């Protein structure tokens, strides 16, 4: 969806809003949140915001971890249909931001539901990424190892993303990566246990 900016164009910002539609029910109860513009928030405008039903922060975090790992693993397996989106690194930053803003989140992670989300992705992308359909956890572990070893230039992508698109205090790549790994590992372990207890 294209839009006309009221401000001087910035090369790093896309001239359109990309809307992704996902036709699946939430795995956790939704929550009502007031939606307002970032400009209103920055100016502290007395705008109450429109209430909207949203997926929970726990499910959002799990989705971000799953999306980054699956799409990165798909690129590592050379199964991606287009060039790797280097802006996927935003999920690493976002996971750190969520973890920093929600103390105690580790205790409320949707461990029991991560396998459900993973199986849904495996079924949805079976044709274009059969390796993920056959072994989603193994593929995601490869992507997580690549992130930890930085074999794919993630640090460069992160710095470019943070310099151009992040408004707020800077977060070092090492810190964001550490937070992502610390939250991703227990989700993958829980999904593995679920897979062992229900191999069918």
Short mmCIF file of C-alpha atoms in Angstrom, two decimals:
data_model
loop_
_atom_site.label_atom_id
_atom_site.label_comp_id
_atom_site.label_asym_id
_atom_site.label_seq_id
_atom_site.Cartn_x
_atom_site.Cartn_y
_atom_site.Cartn_z
CA UNK A 1 0.00 0.00 0.00
CA UNK A 2 1.73 3.17 -1.21
CA UNK A 3 1.54 6.40 0.73
CA UNK A 4 2.66 10.00 0.30
CA UNK A 5 5.05 11.11 3.03
CA UNK A 6 4.55 14.47 4.69
CA UNK A 7 8.26 14.61 5.42
CA UNK A 8 11.47 14.50 3.40
CA UNK A 9 11.84 10.98 1.93
CA UNK A 10 14.42 8.73 3.57
CA UNK A 11 16.14 6.20 1.30
CA UNK A 12 16.08 3.43 3.93
CA UNK A 13 12.29 3.63 4.35
CA UNK A 14 10.10 1.78 1.90
CA UNK A 15 7.63 4.02 0.01
CA UNK A 16 4.84 1.60 0.83
CA UNK A 17 3.30 -0.19 3.78
CA UNK A 18 3.48 -3.95 3.50
CA UNK A 19 0.55 -5.79 5.02
CA UNK A 20 0.86 -9.50 5.70
CA UNK A 21 -2.32 -11.49 6.25
CA UNK A 22 -2.20 -14.74 8.20
CA UNK A 23 -5.32 -16.89 8.13
CA UNK A 24 -4.95 -18.85 11.34
CA UNK A 25 -6.49 -18.62 14.82
CA UNK A 26 -4.30 -17.32 17.65
CA UNK A 27 -2.84 -20.03 19.88
CA UNK A 28 -3.09 -17.84 22.99
CA UNK A 29 -5.91 -15.56 24.19
CA UNK A 30 -5.89 -12.17 22.49
CA UNK A 31 -5.59 -8.89 24.37
CA UNK A 32 -7.13 -5.48 23.70
CA UNK A 33 -4.60 -2.71 23.10
CA UNK A 34 -5.08 0.97 22.16
CA UNK A 35 -3.58 1.69 18.73
CA UNK A 36 -2.19 5.17 18.08
CA UNK A 37 0.41 6.67 15.79
CA UNK A 38 4.06 6.92 16.76
CA UNK A 39 3.84 10.66 16.09
CA UNK A 40 1.02 11.02 18.63
CA UNK A 41 3.07 9.10 21.17
CA UNK A 42 6.19 11.18 20.47
CA UNK A 43 4.26 14.45 20.80
CA UNK A 44 2.38 13.09 23.83
CA UNK A 45 -0.87 14.05 22.13
CA UNK A 46 -4.01 13.43 24.21
CA UNK A 47 -5.24 10.84 21.73
CA UNK A 48 -6.69 7.80 23.53
CA UNK A 49 -6.13 5.43 20.63
CA UNK A 50 -8.52 2.96 19.07
CA UNK A 51 -8.87 -0.36 20.91
CA UNK A 52 -7.93 -3.37 18.83
CA UNK A 53 -7.77 -7.07 19.55
CA UNK A 54 -4.13 -8.18 19.29
CA UNK A 55 -2.20 -11.39 19.77
CA UNK A 56 -0.40 -11.53 23.11
CA UNK A 57 3.17 -10.35 23.57
CA UNK A 58 4.18 -13.95 24.29
CA UNK A 59 2.76 -15.16 20.98
CA UNK A 60 4.27 -12.18 19.17
CA UNK A 61 7.69 -13.04 20.53
CA UNK A 62 7.33 -16.71 19.60
CA UNK A 63 6.23 -15.75 16.08
CA UNK A 64 9.23 -13.45 15.65
CA UNK A 65 11.65 -16.15 16.75
CA UNK A 66 10.00 -18.70 14.47
CA UNK A 67 9.88 -16.32 11.49
CA UNK A 68 13.54 -15.30 11.74
CA UNK A 69 14.80 -18.85 12.20
CA UNK A 70 12.62 -20.41 9.50
CA UNK A 71 13.31 -17.78 6.86
CA UNK A 72 17.02 -17.68 7.66
CA UNK A 73 17.23 -21.48 7.53
CA UNK A 74 15.39 -21.41 4.20
CA UNK A 75 18.02 -19.04 2.80
CA UNK A 76 20.86 -21.18 4.18
CA UNK A 77 19.28 -24.18 2.45
CA UNK A 78 19.07 -22.10 -0.76
CA UNK A 79 15.32 -22.64 -0.91
CA UNK A 80 14.29 -18.99 -0.82
CA UNK A 81 12.44 -17.79 -3.91
CA UNK A 82 13.83 -14.27 -3.71
CA UNK A 83 16.91 -12.62 -2.27
CA UNK A 84 17.34 -12.96 1.48
CA UNK A 85 15.63 -10.08 3.26
CA UNK A 86 18.43 -8.53 5.31
CA UNK A 87 15.80 -6.64 7.27
CA UNK A 88 14.76 -9.88 8.93
CA UNK A 89 17.36 -8.93 11.51
CA UNK A 90 14.66 -6.62 12.87
CA UNK A 91 13.21 -9.66 14.64
CA UNK A 92 16.41 -10.01 16.67
CA UNK A 93 16.13 -6.38 17.74
CA UNK A 94 12.40 -6.74 18.43
CA UNK A 95 12.87 -9.83 20.59
CA UNK A 96 15.45 -7.96 22.68
CA UNK A 97 13.09 -4.98 22.98
CA UNK A 98 10.20 -7.22 24.08
CA UNK A 99 12.38 -9.06 26.60
CA UNK A 100 13.74 -5.77 27.97
CA UNK A 101 10.27 -4.24 28.24
CA UNK A 102 8.62 -7.30 29.79
CA UNK A 103 10.64 -8.56 32.76
CA UNK A 104 9.80 -12.13 33.71
CA UNK A 105 8.73 -13.00 30.18
CA UNK A 106 10.82 -16.18 30.20
CA UNK A 107 8.47 -17.70 32.77
CA UNK A 108 5.43 -17.06 30.56
CA UNK A 109 6.78 -18.12 27.15
CA UNK A 110 4.30 -20.27 25.19
CA UNK A 111 6.47 -23.41 25.34
CA UNK A 112 3.50 -25.71 24.90
CA UNK A 113 2.28 -23.81 21.84
CA UNK A 114 5.57 -23.23 19.98
CA UNK A 115 5.37 -26.70 18.46
CA UNK A 116 1.88 -25.86 17.17
CA UNK A 117 3.18 -22.71 15.48
CA UNK A 118 6.13 -24.64 14.04
CA UNK A 119 3.96 -27.43 12.64
CA UNK A 120 1.68 -24.86 11.01
CA UNK A 121 4.65 -23.24 9.25
CA UNK A 122 6.02 -26.63 8.22
CA UNK A 123 2.72 -27.50 6.57
CA UNK A 124 2.30 -24.07 4.96
CA UNK A 125 5.77 -24.02 3.38
CA UNK A 126 6.11 -27.75 2.65
CA UNK A 127 6.31 -27.33 -1.13
CA UNK A 128 8.85 -24.52 -1.25
CA UNK A 129 10.95 -25.72 1.71
CA UNK A 130 10.63 -29.51 2.17
CA UNK A 131 13.64 -29.71 4.51
CA UNK A 132 11.74 -27.62 7.04
CA UNK A 133 8.67 -29.81 6.71
CA UNK A 134 10.80 -32.90 7.39
CA UNK A 135 12.88 -31.49 10.26
CA UNK A 136 11.78 -28.01 11.37
CA UNK A 137 13.70 -28.06 14.66
CA UNK A 138 16.91 -29.21 13.01
CA UNK A 139 16.64 -26.50 10.37
CA UNK A 140 15.97 -23.81 12.98
CA UNK A 141 18.93 -24.97 15.05
CA UNK A 142 21.15 -24.51 12.00
CA UNK A 143 19.89 -20.94 11.65
CA UNK A 144 20.40 -20.27 15.35
CA UNK A 145 23.96 -21.60 15.14
CA UNK A 146 24.62 -19.35 12.14
CA UNK A 147 23.36 -16.37 14.14
CA UNK A 148 25.61 -17.27 17.06
CA UNK A 149 28.63 -17.74 14.79
CA UNK A 150 27.64 -14.78 12.58
CA UNK A 151 28.49 -16.76 9.46
CA UNK A 152 26.00 -14.84 7.31
CA UNK A 153 26.91 -11.23 8.09
CA UNK A 154 24.13 -10.68 10.63
CA UNK A 155 26.18 -8.09 12.52
CA UNK A 156 26.47 -5.96 9.37
CA UNK A 157 22.74 -6.26 8.65
CA UNK A 158 21.95 -5.39 12.26
CA UNK A 159 24.13 -2.28 12.32
CA UNK A 160 22.60 -1.02 9.08
CA UNK A 161 19.09 -1.66 10.38
CA UNK A 162 19.80 -0.03 13.75
CA UNK A 163 21.50 3.02 12.23
CA UNK A 164 18.78 3.68 9.66
CA UNK A 165 15.50 2.50 11.18
CA UNK A 166 15.69 2.34 14.98
CA UNK A 167 14.40 5.34 16.90
CA UNK A 168 15.57 5.10 20.48
CA UNK A 169 18.57 4.10 22.58
CA UNK A 170 21.09 2.00 20.63
CA UNK A 171 21.35 -1.70 21.41
CA UNK A 172 24.57 -3.53 20.55
CA UNK A 173 24.26 -6.52 18.23
CA UNK A 174 25.88 -8.79 20.83
CA UNK A 175 23.25 -7.83 23.41
CA UNK A 176 20.33 -8.26 21.03
CA UNK A 177 21.68 -11.59 19.81
CA UNK A 178 22.21 -12.85 23.37
CA UNK A 179 18.60 -12.02 24.29
CA UNK A 180 17.30 -13.71 21.14
CA UNK A 181 19.32 -16.88 21.73
CA UNK A 182 18.35 -17.02 25.41
CA UNK A 183 14.66 -16.99 24.47
CA UNK A 184 14.90 -19.15 21.34
CA UNK A 185 16.75 -22.05 22.94
CA UNK A 186 14.07 -22.97 25.53
CA UNK A 187 11.35 -22.73 22.89
CA UNK A 188 13.22 -25.12 20.60
CA UNK A 189 13.91 -27.47 23.51
CA UNK A 190 10.24 -27.46 24.52
CA UNK A 191 9.17 -28.15 20.94
CA UNK A 192 11.63 -31.05 20.81
CA UNK A 193 10.12 -32.56 23.97
CA UNK A 194 6.63 -32.13 22.52
CA UNK A 195 7.77 -33.85 19.33
CA UNK A 196 9.21 -36.78 21.30
CA UNK A 197 6.03 -37.24 23.35
CA UNK A 198 3.82 -37.00 20.26
CA UNK A 199 5.84 -38.29 17.27
CA UNK A 200 2.73 -38.59 15.13
#
